[in-house]
GROMACS .gro file of C-alpha atoms in nm:
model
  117
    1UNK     CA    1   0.380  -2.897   4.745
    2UNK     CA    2   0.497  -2.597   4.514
    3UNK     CA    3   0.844  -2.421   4.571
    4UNK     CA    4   0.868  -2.098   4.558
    5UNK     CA    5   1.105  -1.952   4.259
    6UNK     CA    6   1.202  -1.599   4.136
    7UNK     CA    7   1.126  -1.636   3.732
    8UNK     CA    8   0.746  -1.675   3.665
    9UNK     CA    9   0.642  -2.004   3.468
   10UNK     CA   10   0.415  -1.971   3.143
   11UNK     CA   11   0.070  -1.994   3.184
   12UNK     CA   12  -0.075  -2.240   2.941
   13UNK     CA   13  -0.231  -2.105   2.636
   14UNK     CA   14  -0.543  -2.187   2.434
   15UNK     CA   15  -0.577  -2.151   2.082
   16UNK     CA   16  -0.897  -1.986   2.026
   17UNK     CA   17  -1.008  -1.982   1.690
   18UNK     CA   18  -1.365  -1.886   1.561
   19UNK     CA   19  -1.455  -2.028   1.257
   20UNK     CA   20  -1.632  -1.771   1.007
   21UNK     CA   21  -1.948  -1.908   0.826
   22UNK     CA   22  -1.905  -1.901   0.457
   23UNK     CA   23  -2.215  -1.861   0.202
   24UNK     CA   24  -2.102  -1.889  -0.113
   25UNK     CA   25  -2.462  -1.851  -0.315
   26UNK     CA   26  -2.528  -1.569  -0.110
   27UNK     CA   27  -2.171  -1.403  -0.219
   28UNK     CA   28  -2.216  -1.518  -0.584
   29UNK     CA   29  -2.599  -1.388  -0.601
   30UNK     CA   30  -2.451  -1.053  -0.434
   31UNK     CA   31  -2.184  -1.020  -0.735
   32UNK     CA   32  -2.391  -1.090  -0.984
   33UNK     CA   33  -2.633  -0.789  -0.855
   34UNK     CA   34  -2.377  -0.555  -0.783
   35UNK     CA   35  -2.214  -0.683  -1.182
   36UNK     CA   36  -2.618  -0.624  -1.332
   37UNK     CA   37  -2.644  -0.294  -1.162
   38UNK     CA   38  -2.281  -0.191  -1.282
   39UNK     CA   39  -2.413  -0.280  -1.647
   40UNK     CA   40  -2.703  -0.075  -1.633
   41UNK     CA   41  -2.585   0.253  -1.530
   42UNK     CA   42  -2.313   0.211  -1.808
   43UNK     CA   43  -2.632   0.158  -2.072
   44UNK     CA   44  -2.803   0.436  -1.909
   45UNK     CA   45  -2.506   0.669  -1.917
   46UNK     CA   46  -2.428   0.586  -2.299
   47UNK     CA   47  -2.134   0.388  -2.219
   48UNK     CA   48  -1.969   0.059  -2.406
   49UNK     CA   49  -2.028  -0.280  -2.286
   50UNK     CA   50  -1.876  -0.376  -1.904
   51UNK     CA   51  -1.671  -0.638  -2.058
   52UNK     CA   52  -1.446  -0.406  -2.274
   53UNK     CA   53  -1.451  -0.097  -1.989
   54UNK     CA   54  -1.355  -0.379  -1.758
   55UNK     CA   55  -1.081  -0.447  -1.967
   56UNK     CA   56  -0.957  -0.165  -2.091
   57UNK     CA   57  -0.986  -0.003  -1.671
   58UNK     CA   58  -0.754  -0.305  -1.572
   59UNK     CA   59  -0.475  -0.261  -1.794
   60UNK     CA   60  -0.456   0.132  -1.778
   61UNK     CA   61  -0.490   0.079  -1.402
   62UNK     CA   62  -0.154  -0.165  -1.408
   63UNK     CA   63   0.038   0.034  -1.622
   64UNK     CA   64  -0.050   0.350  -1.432
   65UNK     CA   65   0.043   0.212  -1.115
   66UNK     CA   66   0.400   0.008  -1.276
   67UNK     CA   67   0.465   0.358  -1.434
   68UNK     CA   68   0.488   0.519  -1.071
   69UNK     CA   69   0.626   0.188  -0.900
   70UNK     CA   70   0.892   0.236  -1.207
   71UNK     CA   71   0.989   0.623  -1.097
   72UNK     CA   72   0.979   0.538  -0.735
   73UNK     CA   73   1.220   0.301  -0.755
   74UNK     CA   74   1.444   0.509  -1.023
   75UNK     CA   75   1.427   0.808  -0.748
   76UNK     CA   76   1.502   0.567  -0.465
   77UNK     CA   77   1.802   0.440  -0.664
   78UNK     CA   78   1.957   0.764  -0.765
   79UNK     CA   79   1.955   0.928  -0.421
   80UNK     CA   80   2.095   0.551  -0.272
   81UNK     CA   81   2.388   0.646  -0.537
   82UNK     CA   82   2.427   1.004  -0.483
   83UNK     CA   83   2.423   0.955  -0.040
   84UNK     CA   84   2.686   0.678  -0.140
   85UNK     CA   85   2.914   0.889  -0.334
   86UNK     CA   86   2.821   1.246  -0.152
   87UNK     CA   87   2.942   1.012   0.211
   88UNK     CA   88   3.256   0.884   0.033
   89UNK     CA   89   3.332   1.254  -0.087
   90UNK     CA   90   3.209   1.438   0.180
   91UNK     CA   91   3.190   1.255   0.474
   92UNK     CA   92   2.887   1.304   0.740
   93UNK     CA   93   2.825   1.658   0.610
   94UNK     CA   94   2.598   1.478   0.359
   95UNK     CA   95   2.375   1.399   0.631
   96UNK     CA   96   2.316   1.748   0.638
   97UNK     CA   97   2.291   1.798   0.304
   98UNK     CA   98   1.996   1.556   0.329
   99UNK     CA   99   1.847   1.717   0.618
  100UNK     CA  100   1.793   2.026   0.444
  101UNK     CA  101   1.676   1.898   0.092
  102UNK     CA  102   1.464   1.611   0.190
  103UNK     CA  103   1.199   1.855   0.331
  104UNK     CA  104   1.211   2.122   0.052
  105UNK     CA  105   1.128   1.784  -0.170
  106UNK     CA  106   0.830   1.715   0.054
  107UNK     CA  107   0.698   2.033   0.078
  108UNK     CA  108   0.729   2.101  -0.308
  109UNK     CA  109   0.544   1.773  -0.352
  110UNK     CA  110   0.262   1.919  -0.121
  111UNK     CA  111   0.190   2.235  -0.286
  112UNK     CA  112   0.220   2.060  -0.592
  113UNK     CA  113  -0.022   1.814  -0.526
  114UNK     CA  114  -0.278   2.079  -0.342
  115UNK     CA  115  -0.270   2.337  -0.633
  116UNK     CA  116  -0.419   2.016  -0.824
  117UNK     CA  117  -0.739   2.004  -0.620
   0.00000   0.00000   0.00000
C-alpha cells in the first residue's frame, strides 16, 4: 500500500543510446575521391601540386586566424584596463561612457565590413 506524500519521487530513467554504424572503407574510398577530384581541377586550372597548396593553405590559414585571435585579445585587454581605471577615476559614469561608445564601435565595424562587399 502506497502513502500519499507532497514532493513527487523520480521516475526511473533509461539510458538510451543508439549506436551509429561505422564504415570505414566506405569513408576512406569517399576521401580518396573527393582528394582525386580536388587534384584534377587544380591540373585543369593550371595550378601546383595539392600537396604544396595543401600546405601552404594550412599555414596561411593558422596564422591568419592567430593574427585576429592575437588583436582580439589585445582589444579585449585594453578596454578590461581602461573600464578598470575609467571606474576607479570616474566611478559608474563609465558605464555610460561604455554605453555610448560600444555601439558607435559596432556600427563602424558594420559599414566597414559592408562597403567591402
Amino acid at each position: 500500500m502506497k502513502f500519499p506524500t507532497l514532493t513527487r519521487l523520480p521516475n526511473y530513467r533509461r539510458f538510451n543510446v543508439e549506436p551509429r554504424y561505422y564504415d570505414p572503407v566506405k569513408e576512406d574510398i569517399e576521401e580518396r575521391t573527393s582528394r582525386i577530384k580536388q587534384e584534377i581541377s587544380q591540373l585543369r586550372e593550371g595550378g601546383s601540386s595539392h600537396q604544396t597548396s595543401g600546405i601552404a593553405g594550412s599555414f596561411s590559414r593558422r596564422a591568419n586566424y592567430t593574427k585576429n585571435a592575437n588583436i582580439l585579445q589585445m582589444v579585449i585587454l585594453i578596454s578590461l584596463i581602461i573600464f578598470i581605471g575609467g571606474y576607479l577615476l570616474y566611478g559608474n559614469d563609465i558605464f555610460y561612457i561604455f554605453l555610448l561608445i560600444v555601439p558607435i564601435y559596432f556600427y563602424i565595424r558594420i559599414r566597414k565590413y559592408s562597403k567591402r562587399r
